[in-house]
Each structure stands twice: as structure tokens, then as C-alpha cells.
CSV table of N, CA and C and ligand atoms in Angstrom, one decimal:
chain,number,residue,atom,x,y,z
A,1,MET,N,0.8,-1.2,0.0
A,1,MET,CA,0.0,0.0,0.0
A,1,MET,C,0.9,1.2,0.0
A,2,TYR,N,0.6,2.2,-0.8
A,2,TYR,CA,1.3,3.4,-0.9
A,2,TYR,C,0.4,4.5,-1.5
A,3,ILE,N,0.8,5.8,-1.4
A,3,ILE,CA,0.1,6.9,-2.0
A,3,ILE,C,0.6,7.1,-3.4
A,4,ASP,N,-0.2,6.9,-4.4
A,4,ASP,CA,0.4,6.9,-5.8
A,4,ASP,C,0.5,8.3,-6.4
A,5,ASN,N,-0.1,9.3,-5.8
A,5,ASN,CA,0.1,10.7,-6.3
A,5,ASN,C,0.5,11.6,-5.1
A,6,ASP,N,1.5,11.1,-4.4
A,6,ASP,CA,1.9,11.9,-3.2
A,6,ASP,C,2.7,13.1,-3.7
A,7,ILE,N,2.2,14.3,-3.3
A,7,ILE,CA,2.8,15.5,-3.7
A,7,ILE,C,4.2,15.8,-3.1
A,8,PHE,N,4.4,15.2,-1.9
A,8,PHE,CA,5.7,15.3,-1.2
A,8,PHE,C,6.7,14.5,-1.9
A,9,SER,N,6.3,13.3,-2.4
A,9,SER,CA,7.3,12.5,-3.2
A,9,SER,C,7.6,13.2,-4.5
A,10,ALA,N,6.6,13.9,-5.1
A,10,ALA,CA,6.8,14.6,-6.3
A,10,ALA,C,7.9,15.7,-6.1
A,11,VAL,N,7.8,16.4,-5.0
A,11,VAL,CA,8.8,17.4,-4.7
A,11,VAL,C,10.2,16.9,-4.5
A,12,THR,N,10.3,15.8,-3.7
A,12,THR,CA,11.6,15.3,-3.4
A,12,THR,C,12.2,14.6,-4.7
A,13,VAL,N,11.3,13.9,-5.4
A,13,VAL,CA,11.8,13.3,-6.7
A,13,VAL,C,12.3,14.4,-7.7
A,14,ALA,N,11.5,15.4,-7.8
A,14,ALA,CA,11.9,16.5,-8.6
A,14,ALA,C,13.2,17.2,-8.2
A,15,ALA,N,13.3,17.4,-6.9
A,15,ALA,CA,14.6,18.0,-6.4
A,15,ALA,C,15.8,17.1,-6.6
A,16,LYS,N,15.6,15.9,-6.4
A,16,LYS,CA,16.7,14.9,-6.5
A,16,LYS,C,17.1,14.7,-7.9
A,17,GLY,N,16.1,14.7,-8.8
A,17,GLY,CA,16.3,14.6,-10.3
A,17,GLY,C,17.1,15.8,-10.8
A,18,LEU,N,16.8,17.0,-10.3
A,18,LEU,CA,17.5,18.2,-10.8
A,18,LEU,C,18.9,18.3,-10.1
A,19,TYR,N,19.0,17.9,-8.9
A,19,TYR,CA,20.2,18.1,-8.1
A,19,TYR,C,20.6,16.8,-7.4
A,20,PRO,N,21.2,15.9,-8.2
A,20,PRO,CA,21.5,14.5,-7.7
A,20,PRO,C,22.3,14.5,-6.4
A,21,GLU,N,23.1,15.5,-6.1
A,21,GLU,CA,23.9,15.6,-4.9
A,21,GLU,C,23.1,16.1,-3.7
A,22,LEU,N,21.9,16.5,-3.9
A,22,LEU,CA,21.1,17.1,-2.8
A,22,LEU,C,20.8,16.1,-1.7
A,23,ASP,N,21.1,16.5,-0.5
A,23,ASP,CA,20.7,15.6,0.6
A,23,ASP,C,20.2,16.5,1.8
A,24,ALA,N,19.2,16.0,2.4
A,24,ALA,CA,18.6,16.7,3.6
A,24,ALA,C,17.8,15.7,4.4
A,25,LEU,N,17.7,16.0,5.7
A,25,LEU,CA,16.9,15.2,6.6
A,25,LEU,C,15.6,16.0,6.8
A,26,ILE,N,14.5,15.5,6.2
A,26,ILE,CA,13.3,16.2,6.1
A,26,ILE,C,12.3,15.6,7.2
A,27,HIS,N,11.7,16.4,7.9
A,27,HIS,CA,10.8,15.9,8.9
A,27,HIS,C,9.6,16.9,9.1
A,28,TRP,N,8.5,16.3,9.6
A,28,TRP,CA,7.4,17.1,10.0
A,28,TRP,C,7.7,17.7,11.4
A,29,ASP,N,7.6,19.0,11.6
A,29,ASP,CA,7.9,19.5,12.9
A,29,ASP,C,6.7,20.1,13.5
A,30,PRO,N,6.1,19.3,14.5
A,30,PRO,CA,4.8,19.7,15.1
A,30,PRO,C,4.9,21.0,15.9
A,31,THR,N,6.1,21.5,16.2
A,31,THR,CA,6.2,22.8,16.9
A,31,THR,C,5.9,23.9,16.0
A,32,LEU,N,5.9,23.7,14.7
A,32,LEU,CA,5.6,24.8,13.7
A,32,LEU,C,4.0,24.7,13.5
A,33,SER,N,3.5,25.8,13.2
A,33,SER,CA,2.0,25.8,12.8
A,33,SER,C,1.8,26.9,11.9
A,34,GLY,N,0.5,27.1,11.5
A,34,GLY,CA,0.2,28.2,10.6
A,34,GLY,C,0.1,29.5,11.4
A,35,ASP,N,0.2,29.4,12.7
A,35,ASP,CA,0.1,30.5,13.6
A,35,ASP,C,1.4,31.2,13.8
A,36,ASP,N,1.4,32.4,14.3
A,36,ASP,CA,2.7,33.0,14.7
A,36,ASP,C,3.1,32.5,16.0
A,37,LEU,N,4.2,31.7,16.0
A,37,LEU,CA,4.6,31.1,17.3
A,37,LEU,C,5.8,31.9,17.9
A,38,LYS,N,6.1,33.0,17.4
A,38,LYS,CA,7.3,33.7,17.9
A,38,LYS,C,7.2,34.0,19.4
A,39,ASP,N,6.0,34.2,20.0
A,39,ASP,CA,5.9,34.4,21.4
A,39,ASP,C,6.0,33.2,22.2
A,40,LYS,N,5.7,32.1,21.5
A,40,LYS,CA,5.5,30.8,22.3
A,40,LYS,C,6.8,30.0,22.3
A,41,PHE,N,7.6,30.1,21.2
A,41,PHE,CA,8.8,29.3,21.1
A,41,PHE,C,10.0,30.2,20.8
A,42,SER,N,11.0,30.2,21.7
A,42,SER,CA,12.1,31.1,21.6
A,42,SER,C,12.9,30.7,20.3
A,43,ARG,N,13.0,29.4,20.0
A,43,ARG,CA,13.7,28.9,18.9
A,43,ARG,C,13.2,29.5,17.6
A,44,ALA,N,11.9,29.7,17.6
A,44,ALA,CA,11.2,30.2,16.4
A,44,ALA,C,11.8,31.6,15.9
A,45,ILE,N,12.3,32.3,16.9
A,45,ILE,CA,12.8,33.7,16.6
A,45,ILE,C,14.0,33.6,15.6
A,46,THR,N,14.7,32.5,15.7
A,46,THR,CA,15.9,32.5,14.8
A,46,THR,C,15.6,32.2,13.4
A,47,PHE,N,14.4,31.8,13.1
A,47,PHE,CA,14.1,31.5,11.7
A,47,PHE,C,13.2,32.5,11.1
A,48,LYS,N,13.3,32.7,9.8
A,48,LYS,CA,12.6,33.7,9.1
A,48,LYS,C,11.1,33.5,9.0
A,49,LYS,N,10.7,32.3,8.6
A,49,LYS,CA,9.3,32.0,8.6
A,49,LYS,C,9.0,30.8,9.4
A,50,PRO,N,9.1,30.9,10.8
A,50,PRO,CA,9.0,29.8,11.7
A,50,PRO,C,7.7,29.1,11.7
A,51,GLU,N,6.7,29.8,11.2
A,51,GLU,CA,5.3,29.2,11.3
A,51,GLU,C,5.1,28.1,10.3
A,52,PHE,N,5.9,28.1,9.2
A,52,PHE,CA,5.7,27.1,8.1
A,52,PHE,C,6.8,26.1,7.9
A,53,GLY,N,8.0,26.6,8.0
A,53,GLY,CA,9.2,25.7,7.8
A,53,GLY,C,10.5,26.3,8.0
A,54,TYR,N,11.6,25.5,7.9
A,54,TYR,CA,12.9,26.0,8.1
A,54,TYR,C,13.9,25.1,7.5
A,55,THR,N,15.1,25.6,7.3
A,55,THR,CA,16.2,24.8,6.9
A,55,THR,C,17.3,25.1,7.9
A,56,PHE,N,17.9,24.1,8.5
A,56,PHE,CA,18.9,24.2,9.5
A,56,PHE,C,20.2,23.6,8.9
A,57,PHE,N,21.3,24.5,8.8
A,57,PHE,CA,22.6,24.0,8.3
A,57,PHE,C,23.5,23.7,9.5
A,58,PRO,N,23.8,22.5,9.9
A,58,PRO,CA,24.6,22.2,11.0
A,58,PRO,C,26.0,22.9,10.9
A,59,ASP,N,26.5,23.4,12.0
A,59,ASP,CA,27.9,24.0,12.0
A,59,ASP,C,29.0,23.1,11.5
A,60,ASP,N,28.8,21.8,11.7
A,60,ASP,CA,29.8,20.9,11.3
A,60,ASP,C,29.8,20.5,9.8
A,61,GLY,N,28.9,21.1,9.1
A,61,GLY,CA,28.8,20.9,7.7
A,61,GLY,C,28.0,19.6,7.4
A,62,GLY,N,27.3,19.1,8.4
A,62,GLY,CA,26.6,17.8,8.2
A,62,GLY,C,25.3,18.1,7.4
A,63,THR,N,24.5,17.0,7.2
A,63,THR,CA,23.3,17.0,6.4
A,63,THR,C,22.4,18.1,6.9
A,64,PRO,N,21.9,19.0,6.0
A,64,PRO,CA,20.9,20.0,6.5
A,64,PRO,C,19.6,19.3,6.9
A,65,VAL,N,19.0,20.0,7.9
A,65,VAL,CA,17.7,19.5,8.4
A,65,VAL,C,16.6,20.5,8.0
A,66,VAL,N,15.5,19.9,7.3
A,66,VAL,CA,14.4,20.7,6.9
A,66,VAL,C,13.2,20.3,7.7
A,67,GLY,N,12.5,21.3,8.3
A,67,GLY,CA,11.3,21.1,9.1
A,67,GLY,C,10.1,21.7,8.4
A,68,VAL,N,9.0,21.0,8.3
A,68,VAL,CA,7.8,21.5,7.7
A,68,VAL,C,6.7,21.4,8.7
A,69,SER,N,5.8,22.4,8.7
A,69,SER,CA,4.7,22.3,9.6
A,69,SER,C,3.7,21.3,9.2
A,70,PRO,N,3.2,20.4,10.0
A,70,PRO,CA,2.1,19.5,9.7
A,70,PRO,C,0.7,20.1,9.9
A,71,HIS,N,0.7,21.4,10.3
A,71,HIS,CA,-0.6,22.0,10.6
A,71,HIS,C,-1.2,22.9,9.5
A,72,ILE,N,-0.5,22.9,8.3
A,72,ILE,CA,-1.0,23.7,7.2
A,72,ILE,C,-1.5,22.8,6.1
A,73,LYS,N,-2.2,23.4,5.1
A,73,LYS,CA,-2.8,22.5,4.0
A,73,LYS,C,-1.6,21.7,3.3
A,74,VAL,N,-2.0,20.6,2.8
A,74,VAL,CA,-1.0,19.7,2.2
A,74,VAL,C,-0.3,20.4,1.0
A,75,THR,N,-1.1,21.1,0.1
A,75,THR,CA,-0.5,21.8,-1.0
A,75,THR,C,0.5,22.9,-0.5
A,76,ALA,N,0.1,23.6,0.6
A,76,ALA,CA,1.0,24.6,1.1
A,76,ALA,C,2.3,24.0,1.7
A,77,ALA,N,2.1,22.9,2.4
A,77,ALA,CA,3.2,22.2,3.0
A,77,ALA,C,4.2,21.7,1.9
A,78,ALA,N,3.7,21.2,0.8
A,78,ALA,CA,4.5,20.8,-0.3
A,78,ALA,C,5.3,22.0,-0.9
A,79,GLU,N,4.7,23.1,-1.0
A,79,GLU,CA,5.4,24.3,-1.5
A,79,GLU,C,6.4,24.7,-0.5
A,80,VAL,N,6.1,24.6,0.8
A,80,VAL,CA,7.1,24.9,1.9
A,80,VAL,C,8.4,24.0,1.7
A,81,LEU,N,8.1,22.7,1.4
A,81,LEU,CA,9.1,21.7,1.2
A,81,LEU,C,10.0,22.1,0.1
A,82,ALA,N,9.4,22.5,-1.1
A,82,ALA,CA,10.2,23.0,-2.2
A,82,ALA,C,11.0,24.2,-1.9
A,83,HIS,N,10.4,25.1,-1.1
A,83,HIS,CA,11.1,26.3,-0.7
A,83,HIS,C,12.3,26.0,0.1
A,84,GLU,N,12.1,25.1,1.1
A,84,GLU,CA,13.2,24.7,2.0
A,84,GLU,C,14.3,23.9,1.2
A,85,LEU,N,13.9,23.0,0.3
A,85,LEU,CA,14.9,22.3,-0.4
A,85,LEU,C,15.7,23.2,-1.4
A,86,ALA,N,15.1,24.3,-1.8
A,86,ALA,CA,15.8,25.3,-2.6
A,86,ALA,C,16.9,26.0,-1.8
A,87,HIS,N,16.6,26.1,-0.5
A,87,HIS,CA,17.6,26.7,0.4
A,87,HIS,C,18.8,25.7,0.5
A,88,VAL,N,18.5,24.4,0.6
A,88,VAL,CA,19.6,23.4,0.7
A,88,VAL,C,20.4,23.5,-0.6
A,89,VAL,N,19.8,23.6,-1.7
A,89,VAL,CA,20.5,23.7,-3.0
A,89,VAL,C,21.3,24.9,-3.1
A,90,ALA,N,20.8,26.0,-2.7
A,90,ALA,CA,21.4,27.4,-2.9
A,90,ALA,C,22.5,27.5,-1.8
A,91,GLY,N,22.4,26.9,-0.7
A,91,GLY,CA,23.4,27.0,0.4
A,91,GLY,C,23.0,28.1,1.5
A,92,LYS,N,23.7,28.0,2.6
A,92,LYS,CA,23.4,28.8,3.8
A,92,LYS,C,23.4,30.3,3.5
A,93,GLU,N,24.3,30.7,2.7
A,93,GLU,CA,24.6,32.2,2.6
A,93,GLU,C,23.7,32.8,1.5
A,94,ALA,N,23.0,32.0,0.8
A,94,ALA,CA,22.3,32.5,-0.4
A,94,ALA,C,21.0,33.3,-0.1
A,95,GLY,N,20.4,33.0,1.1
A,95,GLY,CA,19.2,33.7,1.3
A,95,GLY,C,18.1,33.4,0.3
A,96,HIS,N,17.4,34.5,-0.1
A,96,HIS,CA,16.3,34.3,-1.1
A,96,HIS,C,16.8,35.0,-2.3
A,97,GLY,N,18.0,34.9,-2.6
A,97,GLY,CA,18.6,35.5,-3.8
A,97,GLY,C,18.4,34.7,-5.1
A,98,ARG,N,19.0,35.1,-6.2
A,98,ARG,CA,18.9,34.5,-7.5
A,98,ARG,C,19.1,33.0,-7.5
A,99,GLU,N,20.1,32.5,-6.8
A,99,GLU,CA,20.4,31.1,-6.8
A,99,GLU,C,19.2,30.3,-6.2
A,100,TRP,N,18.7,30.9,-5.0
A,100,TRP,CA,17.6,30.2,-4.4
A,100,TRP,C,16.3,30.3,-5.3
A,101,SER,N,16.0,31.4,-5.9
A,101,SER,CA,14.8,31.5,-6.6
A,101,SER,C,14.8,30.6,-7.9
A,102,ASP,N,16.1,30.5,-8.5
A,102,ASP,CA,16.2,29.6,-9.6
A,102,ASP,C,16.0,28.2,-9.3
A,103,ALA,N,16.5,27.8,-8.1
A,103,ALA,CA,16.3,26.4,-7.6
A,103,ALA,C,14.8,26.1,-7.2
A,104,PHE,N,14.2,27.1,-6.6
A,104,PHE,CA,12.8,27.0,-6.2
A,104,PHE,C,12.0,26.8,-7.4
A,105,ASP,N,12.1,27.7,-8.4
A,105,ASP,CA,11.3,27.7,-9.6
A,105,ASP,C,11.5,26.3,-10.3
A,106,ALA,N,12.8,25.8,-10.4
A,106,ALA,CA,13.0,24.6,-11.1
A,106,ALA,C,12.4,23.4,-10.4
A,107,ILE,N,12.5,23.3,-9.1
A,107,ILE,CA,11.9,22.2,-8.3
A,107,ILE,C,10.4,22.3,-8.4
A,108,HIS,N,9.8,23.5,-8.3
A,108,HIS,CA,8.4,23.7,-8.3
A,108,HIS,C,7.8,23.2,-9.7
A,109,LYS,N,8.5,23.7,-10.8
A,109,LYS,CA,8.1,23.3,-12.1
A,109,LYS,C,8.1,21.8,-12.3
A,110,ARG,N,9.2,21.2,-12.0
A,110,ARG,CA,9.4,19.7,-12.2
A,110,ARG,C,8.4,19.0,-11.4
A,111,ALA,N,8.1,19.4,-10.1
A,111,ALA,CA,7.2,18.7,-9.3
A,111,ALA,C,5.8,18.8,-9.9
A,112,ASN,N,5.4,20.0,-10.4
A,112,ASN,CA,4.1,20.1,-11.1
A,112,ASN,C,4.0,19.2,-12.3
A,113,GLU,N,5.1,19.1,-13.0
A,113,GLU,CA,5.1,18.2,-14.2
A,113,GLU,C,4.9,16.7,-13.8
A,114,ILE,N,5.5,16.3,-12.7
A,114,ILE,CA,5.4,15.0,-12.2
A,114,ILE,C,3.9,14.7,-11.7
A,115,MET,N,3.4,15.7,-11.0
A,115,MET,CA,1.9,15.6,-10.6
A,115,MET,C,1.0,15.5,-11.8
A,116,ALA,N,1.3,16.4,-12.8
A,116,ALA,CA,0.4,16.4,-14.0
A,116,ALA,C,0.4,15.0,-14.6
A,117,ARG,N,1.6,14.4,-14.7
A,117,ARG,CA,1.6,13.0,-15.3
A,117,ARG,C,0.8,12.0,-14.4
A,118,CYS,N,0.9,12.2,-13.1
A,118,CYS,CA,0.0,11.3,-12.3
A,118,CYS,C,-1.4,11.4,-12.6
A,119,TRP,N,-1.9,12.6,-12.9
A,119,TRP,CA,-3.3,12.8,-13.2
A,119,TRP,C,-3.6,12.2,-14.5
A,120,GLU,N,-2.7,12.4,-15.5
A,120,GLU,CA,-2.9,11.9,-16.9
A,120,GLU,C,-3.0,10.4,-16.9
A,121,ASP,N,-2.1,9.8,-16.1
A,121,ASP,CA,-2.1,8.3,-16.0
A,121,ASP,C,-3.3,7.8,-15.3
A,122,GLY,N,-4.1,8.6,-14.8
A,122,GLY,CA,-5.3,8.1,-14.0
A,122,GLY,C,-4.9,7.5,-12.7
A,123,SER,N,-3.7,7.7,-12.2
A,123,SER,CA,-3.3,7.2,-11.0
A,123,SER,C,-3.5,8.2,-9.8
B,1,ZN,ZN1,13.2,30.8,2.9
């Protein structure tokens, strides 16, 4: 048993296909929500959009950690995942500059193509 049109798999397959060296530990982070948690969680202050997701680059250069809120719509969460994976691709210092936006656009476009094929196949 599996989900045959899983939008999260589409995002990860798209990202891995475009950037074969890409690696990240992705997890649902229940401490994130669609609400503004800045007052509730001090750790949230260190991230730009703590209510939806984050990318953490370990100081030792280890595998980046991506957190996504499980409390938002599935389609929004998939877009957050694409957003965060673009951060992993662009690197810690890139911010939301050109390299990040190129990676995000590419991952987003490829994931949409994968999902469109799922619908065409009737699966
Ligand atoms: Zn970002």
C-alpha cells in the first residue's frame, strides 16, 4: 500500500532529479504551525518563517535539516518543502537571492510536471 500521487514525493523526486547531490533530513515539525509562534517558542525567533518551515545547516557541515509544519494545507506544505529544499540547494549564505529562486522555480516546475503526469495516467 502506498500513496500513488503523493505531492511530497513529487517534490523530493523533482529536487533529487534536478540536483542529484542534494541531501537533507526532512521531517514534520509539530512545533511549527500556521500561527505566529514567535511568542511561544524562543527557537522560532531564529528562523525567518518559523510558522511554516525552516532549513537548518549544522555548523559541522553535516546534512541540512528541513522542518515543515504538519498544521497547514497539504499543498502549502509541499510548497514549503520545495522552498526549503531550494535553500539546501542554494546554500546557507544564499538567502532568497537568485540562486535560491532559480532552484525553487526549477523544483516547483518539475514537481508540477510529475503531478500532472500522475493525473494523466489516471493514478
Ligand atoms: Zn526561505
